[in-house]
JSON list of C-alpha atoms in Angstrom, two decimals:
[
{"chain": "X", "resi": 151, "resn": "UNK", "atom": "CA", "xyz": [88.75, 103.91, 105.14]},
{"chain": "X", "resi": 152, "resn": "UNK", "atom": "CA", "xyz": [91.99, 101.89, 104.06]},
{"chain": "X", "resi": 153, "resn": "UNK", "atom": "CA", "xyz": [91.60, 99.93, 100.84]},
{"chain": "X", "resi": 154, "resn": "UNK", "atom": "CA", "xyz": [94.55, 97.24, 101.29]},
{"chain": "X", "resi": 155, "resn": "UNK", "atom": "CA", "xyz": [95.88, 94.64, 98.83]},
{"chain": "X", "resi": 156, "resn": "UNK", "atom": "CA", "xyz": [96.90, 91.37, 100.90]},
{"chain": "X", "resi": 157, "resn": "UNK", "atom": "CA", "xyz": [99.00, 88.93, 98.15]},
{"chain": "X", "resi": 158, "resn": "UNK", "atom": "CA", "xyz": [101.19, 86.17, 98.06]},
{"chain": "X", "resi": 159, "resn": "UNK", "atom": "CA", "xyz": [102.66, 83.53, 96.19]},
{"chain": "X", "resi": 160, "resn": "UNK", "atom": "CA", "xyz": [100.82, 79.95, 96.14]},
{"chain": "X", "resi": 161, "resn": "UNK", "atom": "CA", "xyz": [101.06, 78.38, 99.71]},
{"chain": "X", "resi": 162, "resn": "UNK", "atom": "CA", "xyz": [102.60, 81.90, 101.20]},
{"chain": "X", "resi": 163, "resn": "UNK", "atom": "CA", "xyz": [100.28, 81.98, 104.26]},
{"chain": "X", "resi": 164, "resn": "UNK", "atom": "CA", "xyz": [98.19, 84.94, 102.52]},
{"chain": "X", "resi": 165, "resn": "UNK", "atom": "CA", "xyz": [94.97, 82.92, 104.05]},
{"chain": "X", "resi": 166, "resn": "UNK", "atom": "CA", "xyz": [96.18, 82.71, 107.36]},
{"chain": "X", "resi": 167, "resn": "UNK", "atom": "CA", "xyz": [96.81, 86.79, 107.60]},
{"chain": "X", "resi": 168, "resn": "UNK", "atom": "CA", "xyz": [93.48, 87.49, 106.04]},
{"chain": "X", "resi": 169, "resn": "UNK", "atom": "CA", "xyz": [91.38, 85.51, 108.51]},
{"chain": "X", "resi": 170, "resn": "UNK", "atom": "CA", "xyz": [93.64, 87.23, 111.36]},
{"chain": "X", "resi": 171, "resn": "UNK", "atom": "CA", "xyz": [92.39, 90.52, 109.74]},
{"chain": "X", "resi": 172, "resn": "UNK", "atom": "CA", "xyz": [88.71, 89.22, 109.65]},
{"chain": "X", "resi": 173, "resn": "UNK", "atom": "CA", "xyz": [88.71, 88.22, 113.53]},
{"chain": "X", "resi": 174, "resn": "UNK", "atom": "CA", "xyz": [89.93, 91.89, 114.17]},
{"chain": "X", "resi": 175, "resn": "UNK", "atom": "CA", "xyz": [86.99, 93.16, 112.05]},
{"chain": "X", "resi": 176, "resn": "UNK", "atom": "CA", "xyz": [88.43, 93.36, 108.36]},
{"chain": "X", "resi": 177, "resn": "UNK", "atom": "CA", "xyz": [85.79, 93.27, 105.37]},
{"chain": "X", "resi": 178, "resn": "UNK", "atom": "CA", "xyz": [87.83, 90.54, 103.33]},
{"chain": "X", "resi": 179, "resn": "UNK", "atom": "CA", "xyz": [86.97, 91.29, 99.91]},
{"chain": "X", "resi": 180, "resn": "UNK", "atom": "CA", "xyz": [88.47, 87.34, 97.96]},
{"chain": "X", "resi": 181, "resn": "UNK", "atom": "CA", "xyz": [89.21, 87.61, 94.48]},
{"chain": "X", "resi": 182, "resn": "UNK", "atom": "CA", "xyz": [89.29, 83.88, 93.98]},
{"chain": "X", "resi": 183, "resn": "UNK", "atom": "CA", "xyz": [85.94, 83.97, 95.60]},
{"chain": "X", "resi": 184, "resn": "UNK", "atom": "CA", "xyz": [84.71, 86.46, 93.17]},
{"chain": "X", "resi": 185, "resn": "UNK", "atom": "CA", "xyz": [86.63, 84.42, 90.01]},
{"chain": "X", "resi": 186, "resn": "UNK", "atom": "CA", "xyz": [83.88, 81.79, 90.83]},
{"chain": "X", "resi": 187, "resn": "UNK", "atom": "CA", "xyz": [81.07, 84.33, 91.06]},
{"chain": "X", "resi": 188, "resn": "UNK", "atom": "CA", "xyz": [81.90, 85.68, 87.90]},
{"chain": "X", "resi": 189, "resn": "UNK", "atom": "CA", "xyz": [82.37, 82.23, 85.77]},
{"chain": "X", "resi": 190, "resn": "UNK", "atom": "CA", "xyz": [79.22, 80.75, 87.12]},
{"chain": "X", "resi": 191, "resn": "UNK", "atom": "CA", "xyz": [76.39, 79.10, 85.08]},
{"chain": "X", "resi": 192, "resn": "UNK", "atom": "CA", "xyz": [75.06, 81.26, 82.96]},
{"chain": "X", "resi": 193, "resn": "UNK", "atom": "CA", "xyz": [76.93, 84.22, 83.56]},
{"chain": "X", "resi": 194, "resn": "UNK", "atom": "CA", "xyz": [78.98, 86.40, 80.30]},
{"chain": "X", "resi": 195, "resn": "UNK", "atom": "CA", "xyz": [81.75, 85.74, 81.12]},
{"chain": "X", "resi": 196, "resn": "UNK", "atom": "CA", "xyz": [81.40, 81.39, 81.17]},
{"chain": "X", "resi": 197, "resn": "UNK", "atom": "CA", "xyz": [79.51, 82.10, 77.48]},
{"chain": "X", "resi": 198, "resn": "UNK", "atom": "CA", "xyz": [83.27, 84.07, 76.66]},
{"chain": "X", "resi": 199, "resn": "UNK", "atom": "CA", "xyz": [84.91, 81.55, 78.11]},
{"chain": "X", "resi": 200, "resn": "UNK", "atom": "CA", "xyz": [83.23, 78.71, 76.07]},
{"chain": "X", "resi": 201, "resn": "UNK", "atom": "CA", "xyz": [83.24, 80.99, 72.50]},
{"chain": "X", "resi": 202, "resn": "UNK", "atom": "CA", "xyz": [87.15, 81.13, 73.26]},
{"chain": "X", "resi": 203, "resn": "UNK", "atom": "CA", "xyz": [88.30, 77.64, 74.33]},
{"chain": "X", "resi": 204, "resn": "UNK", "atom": "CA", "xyz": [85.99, 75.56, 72.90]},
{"chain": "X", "resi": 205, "resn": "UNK", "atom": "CA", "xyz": [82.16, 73.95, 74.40]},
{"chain": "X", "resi": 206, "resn": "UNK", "atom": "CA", "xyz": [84.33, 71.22, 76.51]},
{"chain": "X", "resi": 207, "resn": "UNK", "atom": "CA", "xyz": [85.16, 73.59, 79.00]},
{"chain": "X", "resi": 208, "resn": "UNK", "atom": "CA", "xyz": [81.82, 73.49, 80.36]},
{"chain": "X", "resi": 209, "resn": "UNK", "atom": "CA", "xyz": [80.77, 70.44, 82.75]},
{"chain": "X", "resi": 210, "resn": "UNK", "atom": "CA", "xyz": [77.42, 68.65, 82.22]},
{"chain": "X", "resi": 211, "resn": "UNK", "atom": "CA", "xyz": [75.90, 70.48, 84.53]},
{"chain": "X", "resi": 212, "resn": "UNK", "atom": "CA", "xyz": [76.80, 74.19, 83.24]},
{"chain": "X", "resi": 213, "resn": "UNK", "atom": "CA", "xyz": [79.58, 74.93, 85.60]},
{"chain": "X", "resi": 214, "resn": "UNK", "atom": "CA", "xyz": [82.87, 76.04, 84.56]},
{"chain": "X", "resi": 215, "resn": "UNK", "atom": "CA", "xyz": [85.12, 72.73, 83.91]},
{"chain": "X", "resi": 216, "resn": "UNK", "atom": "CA", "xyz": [88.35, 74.34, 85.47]},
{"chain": "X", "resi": 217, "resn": "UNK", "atom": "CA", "xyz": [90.48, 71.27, 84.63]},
{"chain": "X", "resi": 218, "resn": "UNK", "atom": "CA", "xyz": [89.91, 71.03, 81.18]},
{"chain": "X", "resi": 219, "resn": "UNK", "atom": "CA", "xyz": [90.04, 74.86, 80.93]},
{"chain": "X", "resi": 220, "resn": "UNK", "atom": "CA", "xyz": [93.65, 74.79, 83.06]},
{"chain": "X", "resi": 221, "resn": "UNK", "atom": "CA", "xyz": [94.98, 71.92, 80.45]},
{"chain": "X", "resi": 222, "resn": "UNK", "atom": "CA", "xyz": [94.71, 74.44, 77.88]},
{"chain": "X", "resi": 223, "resn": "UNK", "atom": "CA", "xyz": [96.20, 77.43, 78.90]},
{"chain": "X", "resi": 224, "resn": "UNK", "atom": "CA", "xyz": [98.62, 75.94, 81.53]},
{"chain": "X", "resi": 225, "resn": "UNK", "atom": "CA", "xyz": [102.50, 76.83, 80.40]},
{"chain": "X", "resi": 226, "resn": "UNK", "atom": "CA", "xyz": [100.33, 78.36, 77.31]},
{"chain": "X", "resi": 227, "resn": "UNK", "atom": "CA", "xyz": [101.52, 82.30, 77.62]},
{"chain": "X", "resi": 228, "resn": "UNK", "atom": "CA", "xyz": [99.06, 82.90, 74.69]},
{"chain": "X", "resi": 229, "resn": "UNK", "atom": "CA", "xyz": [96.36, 81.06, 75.72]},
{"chain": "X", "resi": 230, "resn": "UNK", "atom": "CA", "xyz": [96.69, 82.63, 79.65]},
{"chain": "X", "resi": 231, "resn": "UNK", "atom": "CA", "xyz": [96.76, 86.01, 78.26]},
{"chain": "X", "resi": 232, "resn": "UNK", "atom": "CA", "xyz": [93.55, 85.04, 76.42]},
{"chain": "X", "resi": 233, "resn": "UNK", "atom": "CA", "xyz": [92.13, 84.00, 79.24]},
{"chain": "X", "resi": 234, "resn": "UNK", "atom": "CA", "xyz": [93.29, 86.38, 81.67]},
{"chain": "X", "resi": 235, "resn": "UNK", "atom": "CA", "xyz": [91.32, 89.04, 79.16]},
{"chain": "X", "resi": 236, "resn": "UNK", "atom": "CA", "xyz": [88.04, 87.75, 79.64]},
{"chain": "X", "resi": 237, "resn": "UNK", "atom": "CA", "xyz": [88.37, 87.19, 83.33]},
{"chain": "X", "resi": 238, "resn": "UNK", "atom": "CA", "xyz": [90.49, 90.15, 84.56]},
{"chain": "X", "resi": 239, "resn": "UNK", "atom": "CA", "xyz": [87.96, 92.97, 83.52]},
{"chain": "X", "resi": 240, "resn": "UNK", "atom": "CA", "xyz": [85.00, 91.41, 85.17]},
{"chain": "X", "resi": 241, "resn": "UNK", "atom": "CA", "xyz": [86.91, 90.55, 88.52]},
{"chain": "X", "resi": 242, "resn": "UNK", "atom": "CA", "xyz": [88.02, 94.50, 88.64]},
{"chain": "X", "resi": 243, "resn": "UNK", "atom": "CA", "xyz": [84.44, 95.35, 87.86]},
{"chain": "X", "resi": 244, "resn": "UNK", "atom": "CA", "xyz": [82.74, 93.38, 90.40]},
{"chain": "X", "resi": 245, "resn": "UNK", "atom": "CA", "xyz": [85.83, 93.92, 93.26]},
{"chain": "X", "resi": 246, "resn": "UNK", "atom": "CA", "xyz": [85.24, 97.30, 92.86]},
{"chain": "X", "resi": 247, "resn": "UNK", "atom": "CA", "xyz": [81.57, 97.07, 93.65]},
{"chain": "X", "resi": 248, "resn": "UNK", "atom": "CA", "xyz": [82.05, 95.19, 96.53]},
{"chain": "X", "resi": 249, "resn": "UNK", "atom": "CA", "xyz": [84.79, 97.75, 97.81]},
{"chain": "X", "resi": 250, "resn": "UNK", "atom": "CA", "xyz": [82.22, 100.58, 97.68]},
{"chain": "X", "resi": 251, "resn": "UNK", "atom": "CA", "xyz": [79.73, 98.23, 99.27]},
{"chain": "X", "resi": 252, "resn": "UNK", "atom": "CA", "xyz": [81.47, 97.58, 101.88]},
{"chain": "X", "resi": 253, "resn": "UNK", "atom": "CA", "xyz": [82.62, 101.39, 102.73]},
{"chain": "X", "resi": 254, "resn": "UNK", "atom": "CA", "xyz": [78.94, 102.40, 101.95]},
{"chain": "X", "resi": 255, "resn": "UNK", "atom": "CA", "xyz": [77.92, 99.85, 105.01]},
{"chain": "X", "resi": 256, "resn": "UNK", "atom": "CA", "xyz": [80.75, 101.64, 107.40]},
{"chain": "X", "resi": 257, "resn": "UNK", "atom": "CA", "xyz": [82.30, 103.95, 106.51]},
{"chain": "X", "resi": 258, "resn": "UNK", "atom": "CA", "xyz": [85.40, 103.23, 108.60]},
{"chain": "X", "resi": 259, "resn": "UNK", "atom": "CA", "xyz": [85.69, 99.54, 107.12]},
{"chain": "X", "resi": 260, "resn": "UNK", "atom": "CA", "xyz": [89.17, 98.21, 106.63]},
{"chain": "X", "resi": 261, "resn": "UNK", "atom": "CA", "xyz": [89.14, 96.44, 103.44]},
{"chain": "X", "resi": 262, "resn": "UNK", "atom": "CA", "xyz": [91.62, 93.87, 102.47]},
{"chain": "X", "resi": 263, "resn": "UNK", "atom": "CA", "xyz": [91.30, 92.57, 98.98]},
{"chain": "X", "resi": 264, "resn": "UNK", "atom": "CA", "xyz": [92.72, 89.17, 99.08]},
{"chain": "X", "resi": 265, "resn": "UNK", "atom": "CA", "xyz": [94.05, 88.93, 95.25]},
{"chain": "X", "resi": 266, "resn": "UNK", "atom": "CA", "xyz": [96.79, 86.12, 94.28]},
{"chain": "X", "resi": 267, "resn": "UNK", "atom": "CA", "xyz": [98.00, 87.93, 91.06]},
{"chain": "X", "resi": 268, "resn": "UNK", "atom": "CA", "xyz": [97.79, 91.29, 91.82]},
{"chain": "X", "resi": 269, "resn": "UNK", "atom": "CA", "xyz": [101.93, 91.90, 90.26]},
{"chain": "X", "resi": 270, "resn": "UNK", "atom": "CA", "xyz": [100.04, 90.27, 87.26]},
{"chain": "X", "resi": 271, "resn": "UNK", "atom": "CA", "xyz": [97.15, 92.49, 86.95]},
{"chain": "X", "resi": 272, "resn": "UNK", "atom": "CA", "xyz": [96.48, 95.24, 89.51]},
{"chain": "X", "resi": 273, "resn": "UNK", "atom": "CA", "xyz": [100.11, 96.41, 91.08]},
{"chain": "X", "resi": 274, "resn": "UNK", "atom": "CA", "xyz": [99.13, 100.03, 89.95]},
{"chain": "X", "resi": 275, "resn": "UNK", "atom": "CA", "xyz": [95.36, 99.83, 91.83]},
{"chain": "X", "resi": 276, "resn": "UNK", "atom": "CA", "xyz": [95.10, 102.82, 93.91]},
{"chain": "X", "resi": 277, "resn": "UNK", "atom": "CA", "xyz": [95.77, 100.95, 96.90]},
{"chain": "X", "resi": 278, "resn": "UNK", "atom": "CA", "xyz": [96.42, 102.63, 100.48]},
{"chain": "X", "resi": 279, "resn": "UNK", "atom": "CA", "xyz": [98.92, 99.65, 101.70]},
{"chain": "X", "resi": 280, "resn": "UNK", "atom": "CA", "xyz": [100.13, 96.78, 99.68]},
{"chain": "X", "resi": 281, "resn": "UNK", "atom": "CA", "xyz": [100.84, 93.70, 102.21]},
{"chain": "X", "resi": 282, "resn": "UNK", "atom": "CA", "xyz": [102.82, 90.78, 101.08]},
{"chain": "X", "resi": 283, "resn": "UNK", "atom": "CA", "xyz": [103.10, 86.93, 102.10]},
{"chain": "X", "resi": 284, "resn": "UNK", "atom": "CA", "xyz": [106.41, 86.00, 102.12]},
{"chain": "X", "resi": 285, "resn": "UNK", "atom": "CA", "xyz": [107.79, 82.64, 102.81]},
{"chain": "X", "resi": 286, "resn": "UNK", "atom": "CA", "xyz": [111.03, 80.81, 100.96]},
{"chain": "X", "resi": 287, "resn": "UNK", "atom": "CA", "xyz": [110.13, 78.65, 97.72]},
{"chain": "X", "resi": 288, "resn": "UNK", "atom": "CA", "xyz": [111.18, 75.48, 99.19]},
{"chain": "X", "resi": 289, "resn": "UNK", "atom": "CA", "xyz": [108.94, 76.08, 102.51]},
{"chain": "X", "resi": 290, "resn": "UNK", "atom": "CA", "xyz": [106.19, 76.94, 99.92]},
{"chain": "X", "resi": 291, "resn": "UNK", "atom": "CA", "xyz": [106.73, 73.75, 97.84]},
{"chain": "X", "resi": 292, "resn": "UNK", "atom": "CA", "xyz": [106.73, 71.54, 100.94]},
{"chain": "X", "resi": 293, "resn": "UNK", "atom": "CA", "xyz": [103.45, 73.03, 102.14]},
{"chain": "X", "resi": 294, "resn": "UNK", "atom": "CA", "xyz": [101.84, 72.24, 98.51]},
{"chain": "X", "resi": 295, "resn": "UNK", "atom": "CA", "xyz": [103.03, 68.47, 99.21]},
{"chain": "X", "resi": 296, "resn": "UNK", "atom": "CA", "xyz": [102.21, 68.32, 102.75]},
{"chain": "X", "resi": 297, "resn": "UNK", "atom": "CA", "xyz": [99.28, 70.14, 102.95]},
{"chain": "X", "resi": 298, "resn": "UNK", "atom": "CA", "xyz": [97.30, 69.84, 99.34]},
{"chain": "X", "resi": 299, "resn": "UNK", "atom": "CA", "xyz": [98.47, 66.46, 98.10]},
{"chain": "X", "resi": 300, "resn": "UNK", "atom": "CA", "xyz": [101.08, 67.65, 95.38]},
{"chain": "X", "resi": 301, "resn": "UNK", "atom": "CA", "xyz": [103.83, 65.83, 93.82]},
{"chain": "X", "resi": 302, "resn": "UNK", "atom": "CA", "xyz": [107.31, 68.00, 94.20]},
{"chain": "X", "resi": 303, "resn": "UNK", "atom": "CA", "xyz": [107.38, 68.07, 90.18]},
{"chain": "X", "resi": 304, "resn": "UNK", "atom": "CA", "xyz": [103.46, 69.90, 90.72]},
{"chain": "X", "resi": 305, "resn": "UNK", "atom": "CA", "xyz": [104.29, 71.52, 93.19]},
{"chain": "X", "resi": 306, "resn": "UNK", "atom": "CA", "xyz": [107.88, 73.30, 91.65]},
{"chain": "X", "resi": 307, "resn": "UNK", "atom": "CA", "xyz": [105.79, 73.91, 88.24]},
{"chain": "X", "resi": 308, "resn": "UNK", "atom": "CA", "xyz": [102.88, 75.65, 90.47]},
{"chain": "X", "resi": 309, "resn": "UNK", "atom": "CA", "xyz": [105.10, 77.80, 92.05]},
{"chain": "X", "resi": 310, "resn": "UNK", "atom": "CA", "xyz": [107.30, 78.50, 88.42]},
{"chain": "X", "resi": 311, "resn": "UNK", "atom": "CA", "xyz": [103.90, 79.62, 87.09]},
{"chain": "X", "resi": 312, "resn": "UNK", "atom": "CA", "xyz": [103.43, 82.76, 89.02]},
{"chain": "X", "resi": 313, "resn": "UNK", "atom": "CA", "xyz": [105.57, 85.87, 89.57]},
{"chain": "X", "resi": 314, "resn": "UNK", "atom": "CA", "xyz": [109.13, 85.94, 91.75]},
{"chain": "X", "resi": 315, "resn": "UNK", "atom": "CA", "xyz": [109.10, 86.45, 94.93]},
{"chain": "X", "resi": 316, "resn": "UNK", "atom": "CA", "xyz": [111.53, 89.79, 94.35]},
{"chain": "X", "resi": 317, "resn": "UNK", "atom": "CA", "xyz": [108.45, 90.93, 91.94]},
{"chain": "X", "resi": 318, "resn": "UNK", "atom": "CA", "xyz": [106.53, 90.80, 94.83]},
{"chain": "X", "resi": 319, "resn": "UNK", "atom": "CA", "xyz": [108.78, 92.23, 97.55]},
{"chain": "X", "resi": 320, "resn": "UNK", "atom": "CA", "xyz": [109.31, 95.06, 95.22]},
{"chain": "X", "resi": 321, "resn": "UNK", "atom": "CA", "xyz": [105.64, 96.36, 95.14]},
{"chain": "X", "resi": 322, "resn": "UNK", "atom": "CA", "xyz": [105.12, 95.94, 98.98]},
{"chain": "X", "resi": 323, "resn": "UNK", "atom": "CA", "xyz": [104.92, 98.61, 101.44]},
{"chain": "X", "resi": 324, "resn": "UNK", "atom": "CA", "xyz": [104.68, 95.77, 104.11]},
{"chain": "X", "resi": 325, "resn": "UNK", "atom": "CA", "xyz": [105.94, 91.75, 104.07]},
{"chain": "X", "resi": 326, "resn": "UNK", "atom": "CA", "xyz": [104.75, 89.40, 106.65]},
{"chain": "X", "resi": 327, "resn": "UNK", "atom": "CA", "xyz": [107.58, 86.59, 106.91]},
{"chain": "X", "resi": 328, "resn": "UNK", "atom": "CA", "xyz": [105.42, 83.57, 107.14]},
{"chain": "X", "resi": 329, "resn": "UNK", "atom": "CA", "xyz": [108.08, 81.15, 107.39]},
{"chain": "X", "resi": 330, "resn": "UNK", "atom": "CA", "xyz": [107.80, 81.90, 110.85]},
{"chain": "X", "resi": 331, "resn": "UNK", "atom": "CA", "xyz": [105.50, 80.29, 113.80]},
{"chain": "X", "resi": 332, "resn": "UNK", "atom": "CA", "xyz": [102.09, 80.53, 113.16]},
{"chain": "X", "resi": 333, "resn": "UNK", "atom": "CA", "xyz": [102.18, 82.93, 116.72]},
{"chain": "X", "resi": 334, "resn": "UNK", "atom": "CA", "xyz": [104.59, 84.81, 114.65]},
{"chain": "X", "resi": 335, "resn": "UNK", "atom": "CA", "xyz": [102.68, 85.17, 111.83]},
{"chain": "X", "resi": 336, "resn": "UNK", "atom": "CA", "xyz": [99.80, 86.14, 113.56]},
{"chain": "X", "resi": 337, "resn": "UNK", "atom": "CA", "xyz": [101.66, 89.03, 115.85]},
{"chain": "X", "resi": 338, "resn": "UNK", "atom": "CA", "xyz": [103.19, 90.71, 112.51]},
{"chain": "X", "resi": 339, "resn": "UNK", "atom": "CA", "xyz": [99.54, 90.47, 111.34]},
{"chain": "X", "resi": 340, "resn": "UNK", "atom": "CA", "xyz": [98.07, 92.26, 114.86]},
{"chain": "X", "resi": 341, "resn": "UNK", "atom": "CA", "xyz": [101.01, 94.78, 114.51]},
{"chain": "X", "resi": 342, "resn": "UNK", "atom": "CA", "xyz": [99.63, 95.50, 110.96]},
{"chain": "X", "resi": 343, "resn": "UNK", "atom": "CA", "xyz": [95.86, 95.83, 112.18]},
{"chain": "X", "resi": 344, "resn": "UNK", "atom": "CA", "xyz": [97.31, 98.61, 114.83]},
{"chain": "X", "resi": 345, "resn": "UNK", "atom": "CA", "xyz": [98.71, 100.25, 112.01]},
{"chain": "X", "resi": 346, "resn": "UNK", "atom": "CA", "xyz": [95.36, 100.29, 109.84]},
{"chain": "X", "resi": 347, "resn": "UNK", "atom": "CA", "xyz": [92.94, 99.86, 112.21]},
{"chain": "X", "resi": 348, "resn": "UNK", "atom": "CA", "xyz": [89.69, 102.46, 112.84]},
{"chain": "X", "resi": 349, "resn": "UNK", "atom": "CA", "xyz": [90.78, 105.49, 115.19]}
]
């Protein structure tokens, strides 16, 4: 029952390994996904939130307002940290739940927790494998203006935000070059599910 850790810079291509995991039967366990769950109306951790930064990070209609909360904390090391206190501890809480969910449904799962900052916040996890995204900054930065509308200034600031890439690198036990084909991509990712895959 491996418990893997799939991460990646922004625009590494950590998407397009996890849903090549899910077709081969993965449990894909999303910690962005569970960010969301945990902020949502009503919830602890949106009160904490709002006690910390201030009422105007709440929209009208009781949601999280994540653009006025990201204007105050962006390039803010302080105000991140702050942040990151309140949200990390309920995201471990609530990934670990679903991690023993998903084992107590099969026993033989393969579960990939999809998790942008683990270097940040959860290198020393007890994790069986520890699979990396890897693709150049510049291919990254292109992506973020091709793909998802980015200026090259947003896009180089996004991508100064997080982590290196040698941070990364040196945590993984496996990196799949995604500056590849998308074929190639996918084949690294196959070769991986052979490797982890039920017996």
């Amino acid at each position: 029952m491996p418990l893997i850790a799939l991460t990646g810079g922004i625009a590494s291509g950590k998407s397009t390994i996890a849903a090549r995991l899910a077709e081969h039967g993965a449990v894909i366990v999303d910690a962005d996904r569970i960010v969301r769950d945990v902020q949502a109306p009503g919830s602890p951790v949106l009160d904490e939130l709002a006690a910390a930064f201030g009422d105007d990070v709440i929209a009208e209609d009781g949601s999280l307002n994540r653009t006025a909360l990201g204007a105050k904390v962006f390039g803010d090391r302080t105000q991140l940290d702050r942040l990151n206190a309140i949200v990390h501890p309920a995201v471990r809480d609530e990934s670990a739940r679903r991690f023993a969910a998903a084992f107590a449904a099969d026993p033989d799962a393969v579960v990939v927790y999809d998790v942008p900052l683990l270097v940040e916040a959860r290198a020393d996890d007890p994790w069986d494998l520890i699979v990396v995204a890897d693709a150049p900054a510049d291919l990254r930065a292109r992506r973020l203006v091709e793909l998802r509308g980015l200026t090259e200034d947003e896009a180089r600031a996004r991508l100064a935000s997080q982590v290196s890439d040698d941070d990364r690198r040196a945590i993984a036990d496996v990196v799949i070059d995604t500056s590849v084909s998308l074929d190639r991509t996918r084949a690294q990712t196959d070769a991986l599910w052979e490797r982890v895959r039920p017996r």
